[in-house]
Structure formats: structure tokens, C-alpha cells
PDB file of C-alpha atoms in Angstrom:
ATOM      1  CA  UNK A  12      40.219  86.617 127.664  1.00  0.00           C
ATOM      2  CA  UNK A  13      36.740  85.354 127.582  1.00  0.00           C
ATOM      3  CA  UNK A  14      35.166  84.542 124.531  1.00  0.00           C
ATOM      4  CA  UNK A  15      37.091  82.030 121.716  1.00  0.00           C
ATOM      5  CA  UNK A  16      36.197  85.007 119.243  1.00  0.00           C
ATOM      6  CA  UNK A  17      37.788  87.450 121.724  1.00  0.00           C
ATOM      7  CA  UNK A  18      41.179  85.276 121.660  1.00  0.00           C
ATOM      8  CA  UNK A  19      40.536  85.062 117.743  1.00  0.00           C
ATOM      9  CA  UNK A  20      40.890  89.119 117.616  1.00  0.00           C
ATOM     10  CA  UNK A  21      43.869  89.004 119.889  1.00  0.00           C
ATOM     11  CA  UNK A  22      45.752  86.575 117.324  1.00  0.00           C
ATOM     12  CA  UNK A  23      44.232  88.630 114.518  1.00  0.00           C
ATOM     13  CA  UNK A  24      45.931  91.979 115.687  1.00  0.00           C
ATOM     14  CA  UNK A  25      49.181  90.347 116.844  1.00  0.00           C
ATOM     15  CA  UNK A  26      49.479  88.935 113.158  1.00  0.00           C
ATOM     16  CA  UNK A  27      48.630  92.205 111.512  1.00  0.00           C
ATOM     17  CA  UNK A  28      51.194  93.783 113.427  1.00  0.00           C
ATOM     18  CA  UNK A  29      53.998  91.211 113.102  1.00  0.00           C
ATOM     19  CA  UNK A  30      53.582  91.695 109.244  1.00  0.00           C
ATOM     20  CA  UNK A  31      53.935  95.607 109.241  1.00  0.00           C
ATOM     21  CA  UNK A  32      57.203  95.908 108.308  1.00  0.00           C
ATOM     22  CA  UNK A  33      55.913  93.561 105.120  1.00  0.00           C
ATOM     23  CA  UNK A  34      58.412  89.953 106.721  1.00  0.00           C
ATOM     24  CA  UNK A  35      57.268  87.770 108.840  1.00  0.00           C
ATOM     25  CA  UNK A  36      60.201  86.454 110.684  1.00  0.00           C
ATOM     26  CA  UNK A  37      60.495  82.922 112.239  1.00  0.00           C
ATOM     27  CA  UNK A  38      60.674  84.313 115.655  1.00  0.00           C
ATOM     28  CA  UNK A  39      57.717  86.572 115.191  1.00  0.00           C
ATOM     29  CA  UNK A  40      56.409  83.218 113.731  1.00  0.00           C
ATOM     30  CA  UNK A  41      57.143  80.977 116.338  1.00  0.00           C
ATOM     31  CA  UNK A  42      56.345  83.559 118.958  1.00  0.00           C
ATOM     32  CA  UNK A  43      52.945  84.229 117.719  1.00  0.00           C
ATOM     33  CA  UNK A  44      52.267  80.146 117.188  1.00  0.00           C
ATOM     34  CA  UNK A  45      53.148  80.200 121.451  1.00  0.00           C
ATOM     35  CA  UNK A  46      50.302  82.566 122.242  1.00  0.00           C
ATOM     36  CA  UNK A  47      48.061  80.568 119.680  1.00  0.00           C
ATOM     37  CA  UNK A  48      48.598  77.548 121.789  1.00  0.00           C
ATOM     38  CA  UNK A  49      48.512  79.638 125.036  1.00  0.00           C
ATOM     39  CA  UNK A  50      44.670  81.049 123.761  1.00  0.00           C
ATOM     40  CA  UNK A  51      43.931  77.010 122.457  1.00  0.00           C
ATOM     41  CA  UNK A  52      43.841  78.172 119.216  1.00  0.00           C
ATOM     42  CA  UNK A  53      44.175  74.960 116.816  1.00  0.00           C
ATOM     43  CA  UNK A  54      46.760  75.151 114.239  1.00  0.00           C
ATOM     44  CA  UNK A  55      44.176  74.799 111.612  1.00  0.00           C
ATOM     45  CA  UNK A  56      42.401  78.104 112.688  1.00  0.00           C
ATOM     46  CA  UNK A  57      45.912  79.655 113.814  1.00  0.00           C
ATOM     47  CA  UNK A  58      47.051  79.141 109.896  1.00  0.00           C
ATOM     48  CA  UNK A  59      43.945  80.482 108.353  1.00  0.00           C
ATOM     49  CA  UNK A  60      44.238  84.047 110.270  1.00  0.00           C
ATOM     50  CA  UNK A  61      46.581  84.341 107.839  1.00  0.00           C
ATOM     51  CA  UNK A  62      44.799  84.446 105.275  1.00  0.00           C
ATOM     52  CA  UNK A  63      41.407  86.203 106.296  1.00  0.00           C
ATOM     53  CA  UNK A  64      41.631  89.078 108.018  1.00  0.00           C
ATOM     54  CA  UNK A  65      38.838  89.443 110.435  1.00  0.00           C
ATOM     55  CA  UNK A  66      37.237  93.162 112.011  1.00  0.00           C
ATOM     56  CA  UNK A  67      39.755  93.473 115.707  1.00  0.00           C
ATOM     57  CA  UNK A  68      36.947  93.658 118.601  1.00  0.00           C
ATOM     58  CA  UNK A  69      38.017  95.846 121.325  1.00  0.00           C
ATOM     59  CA  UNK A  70      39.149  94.513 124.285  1.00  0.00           C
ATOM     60  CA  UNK A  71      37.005  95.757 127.310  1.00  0.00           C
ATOM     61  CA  UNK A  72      39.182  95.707 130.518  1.00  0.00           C
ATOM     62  CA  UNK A  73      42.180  97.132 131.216  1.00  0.00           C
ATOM     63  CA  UNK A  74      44.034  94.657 132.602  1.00  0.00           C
ATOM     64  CA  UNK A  75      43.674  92.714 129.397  1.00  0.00           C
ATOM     65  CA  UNK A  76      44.536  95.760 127.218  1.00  0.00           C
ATOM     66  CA  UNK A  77      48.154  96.149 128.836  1.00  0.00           C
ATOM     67  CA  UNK A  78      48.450  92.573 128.652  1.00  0.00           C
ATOM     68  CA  UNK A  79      47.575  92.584 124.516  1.00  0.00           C
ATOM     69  CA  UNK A  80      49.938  95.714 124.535  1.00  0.00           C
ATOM     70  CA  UNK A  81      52.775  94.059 125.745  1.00  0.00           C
ATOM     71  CA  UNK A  82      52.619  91.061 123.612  1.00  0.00           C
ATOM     72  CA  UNK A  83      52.818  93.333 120.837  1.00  0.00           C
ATOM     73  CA  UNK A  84      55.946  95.059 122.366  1.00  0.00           C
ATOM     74  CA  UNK A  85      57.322  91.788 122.406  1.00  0.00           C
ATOM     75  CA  UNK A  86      56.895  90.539 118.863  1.00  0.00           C
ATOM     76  CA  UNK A  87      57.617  94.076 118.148  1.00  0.00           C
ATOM     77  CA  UNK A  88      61.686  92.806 119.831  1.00  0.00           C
ATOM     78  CA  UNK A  89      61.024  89.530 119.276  1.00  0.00           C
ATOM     79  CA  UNK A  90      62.800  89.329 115.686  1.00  0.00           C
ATOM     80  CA  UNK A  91      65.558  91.405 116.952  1.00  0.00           C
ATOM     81  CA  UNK A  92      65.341  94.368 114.243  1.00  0.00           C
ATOM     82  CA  UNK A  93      63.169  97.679 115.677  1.00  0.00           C
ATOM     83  CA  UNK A  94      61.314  99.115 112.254  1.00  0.00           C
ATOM     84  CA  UNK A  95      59.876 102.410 112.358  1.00  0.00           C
ATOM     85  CA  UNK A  96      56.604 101.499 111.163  1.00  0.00           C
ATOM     86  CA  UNK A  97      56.301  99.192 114.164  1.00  0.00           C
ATOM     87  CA  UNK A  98      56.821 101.932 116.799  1.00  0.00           C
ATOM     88  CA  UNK A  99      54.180 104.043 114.950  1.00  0.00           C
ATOM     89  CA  UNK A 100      52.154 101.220 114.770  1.00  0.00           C
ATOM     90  CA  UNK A 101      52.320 100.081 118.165  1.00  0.00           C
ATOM     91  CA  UNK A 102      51.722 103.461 119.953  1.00  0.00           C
ATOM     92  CA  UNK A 103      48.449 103.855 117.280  1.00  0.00           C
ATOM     93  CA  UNK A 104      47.430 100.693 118.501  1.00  0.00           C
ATOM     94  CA  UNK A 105      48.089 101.328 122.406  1.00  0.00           C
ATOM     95  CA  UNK A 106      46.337 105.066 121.572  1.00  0.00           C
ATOM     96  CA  UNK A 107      43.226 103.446 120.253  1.00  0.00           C
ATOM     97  CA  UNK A 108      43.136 100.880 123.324  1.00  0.00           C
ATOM     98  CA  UNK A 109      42.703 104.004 125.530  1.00  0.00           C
ATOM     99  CA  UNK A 110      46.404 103.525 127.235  1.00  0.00           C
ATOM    100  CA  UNK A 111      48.115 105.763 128.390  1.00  0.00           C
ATOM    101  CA  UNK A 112      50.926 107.269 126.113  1.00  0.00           C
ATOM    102  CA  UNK A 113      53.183 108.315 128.921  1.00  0.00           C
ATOM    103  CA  UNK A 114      53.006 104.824 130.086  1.00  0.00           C
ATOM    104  CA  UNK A 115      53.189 102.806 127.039  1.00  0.00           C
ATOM    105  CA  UNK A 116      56.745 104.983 125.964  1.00  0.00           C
ATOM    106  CA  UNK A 117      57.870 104.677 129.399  1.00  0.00           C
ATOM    107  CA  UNK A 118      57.554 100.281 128.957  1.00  0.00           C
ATOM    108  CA  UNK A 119      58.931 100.267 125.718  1.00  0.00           C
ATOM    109  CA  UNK A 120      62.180 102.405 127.118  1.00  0.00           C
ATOM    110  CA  UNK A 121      62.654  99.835 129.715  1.00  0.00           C
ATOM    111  CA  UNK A 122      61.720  97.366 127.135  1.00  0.00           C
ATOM    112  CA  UNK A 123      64.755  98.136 125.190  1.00  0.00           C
ATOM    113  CA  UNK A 124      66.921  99.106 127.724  1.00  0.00           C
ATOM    114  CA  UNK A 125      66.661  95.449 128.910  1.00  0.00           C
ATOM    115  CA  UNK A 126      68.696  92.900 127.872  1.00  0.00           C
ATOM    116  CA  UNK A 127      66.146  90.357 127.320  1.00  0.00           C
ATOM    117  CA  UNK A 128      63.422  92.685 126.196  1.00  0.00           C
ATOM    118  CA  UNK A 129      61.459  91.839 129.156  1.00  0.00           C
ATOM    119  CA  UNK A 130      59.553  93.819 131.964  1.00  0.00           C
ATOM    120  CA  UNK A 131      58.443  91.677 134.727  1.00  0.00           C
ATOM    121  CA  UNK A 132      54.435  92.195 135.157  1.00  0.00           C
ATOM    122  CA  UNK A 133      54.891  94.134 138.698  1.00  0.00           C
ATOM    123  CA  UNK A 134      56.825  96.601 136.678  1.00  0.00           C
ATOM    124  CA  UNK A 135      54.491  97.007 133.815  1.00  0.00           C
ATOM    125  CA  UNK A 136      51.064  97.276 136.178  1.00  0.00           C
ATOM    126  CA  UNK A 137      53.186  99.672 138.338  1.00  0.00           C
ATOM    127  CA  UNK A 138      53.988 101.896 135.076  1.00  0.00           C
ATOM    128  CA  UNK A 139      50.422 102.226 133.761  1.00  0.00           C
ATOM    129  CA  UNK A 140      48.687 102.459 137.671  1.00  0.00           C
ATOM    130  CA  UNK A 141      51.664 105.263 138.563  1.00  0.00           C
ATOM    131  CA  UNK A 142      49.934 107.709 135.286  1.00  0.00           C
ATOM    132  CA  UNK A 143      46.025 106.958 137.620  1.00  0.00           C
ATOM    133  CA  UNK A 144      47.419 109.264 139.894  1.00  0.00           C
TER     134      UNK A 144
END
């Protein structure tokens, strides 16, 4: 991330999406309030996305695009209940990033088929680089 307004659309996107399925769990919660601090987002500013819903910029690199991808796939497990809506959602949102769809169902199948819900970051890059060639 480079710019604080940047890391503002990040936390923006993340809490649209942890609200589609119209809860917002505690986990989701707490998860997103860890990448807030992560991005030094005060809690002030962190509360009041919230409330106003800001344009989402689009993020430029790739790199950064699996990265915002994958924090979405993991409040998407993080409150342990898979809606539908979310895996529309998140595939619309990975479409419009300009990832790969191959890639992005292949992570979430590992995704799930893992018992913590995790992919270690070799495995991801190697998942989106493997659909280059």
C-alpha cells in the first residue's frame, strides 16, 4: 500500500464485503479491526468507515491485488459460516481486480479444504503466476 487514502479503500471494501450477508460478526469484526491496525488506521477513522461509505480506488499492482483478494477470502471464513452472496461477491470483486478466475477458484478450494482456512503466500503467488503461463 502506498497512500493513507489507498489503505482507506482497502478497509472500505473489506467492510462492504464483511456486511454482505447483512451481520457483521465479531470475528469479521475483530478481524477487520487487525488489518486496521496493520494499515495504522486510528480507531476513530476505522469506526467512521462504517458509517460513510467512500468510492473503492483500484488498486494498481498485482501483487497488492492478490494480497486485498485474499484478505477478503479470509473474512469471507473468518466467521465460520460460507453465504452464497459472499462467493458471488468475492469472485465479482476478484473479476473486477483483473485476477484471474481460474486462480482465484483454485485458492478458495484450497482455502476450504484447509483446516485453518489458510494458504501460505508461496502457495497463493504460485497459483496466480502458474495461470501467466
Amino acid at each position: 500500500m502506498e497512500t493513507y487514502q489507498e489503505k482507506i479503500s482497502l478497509l472500505q471494501e473489506m467492510i462492504a464485503f464483511a456486511l454482505i450477508d447483512g451481520e457483521l460478526h465479531d470475528r469479521e469484526y475483530d478481524f477487520l479491526e487487525i488489518v486496521a491496525q496493520e494499515l495504522e488506521i486510528d480507531k476513530t477513522t476505522f469506526l467512521e468507515l462504517f458509517k460513510n461509505r467512500g468510492e473503492i480506488q483500484v488498486i494498481k499492482d498485482e501483487f497488492n491485488r492478490i494480497c486485498q483478494f485474499y484478505r477478503l477470502a479470509l473474512l469471507m471464513h473468518c466467521d465460520g459460516v460460507l453465504h452464497e452472496r459472499e462467493q458471488i461477491k468475492i469472485n465479482e470483486i476478484g473479476i473486477n481486480m483483473g485476477l484471474n478466475p481460474y486462480a482465484m477458484k483454485r485458492v478458495l478450494h484450497l482455502m476450504k479444504a484447509a483446516p485453518d482456512r489458510m494458504v501460505s503466500g508461496e502457495i497463493l503467488l504460485s497459483v496466480f503466476s502458474e495461470q501467466h503461463n
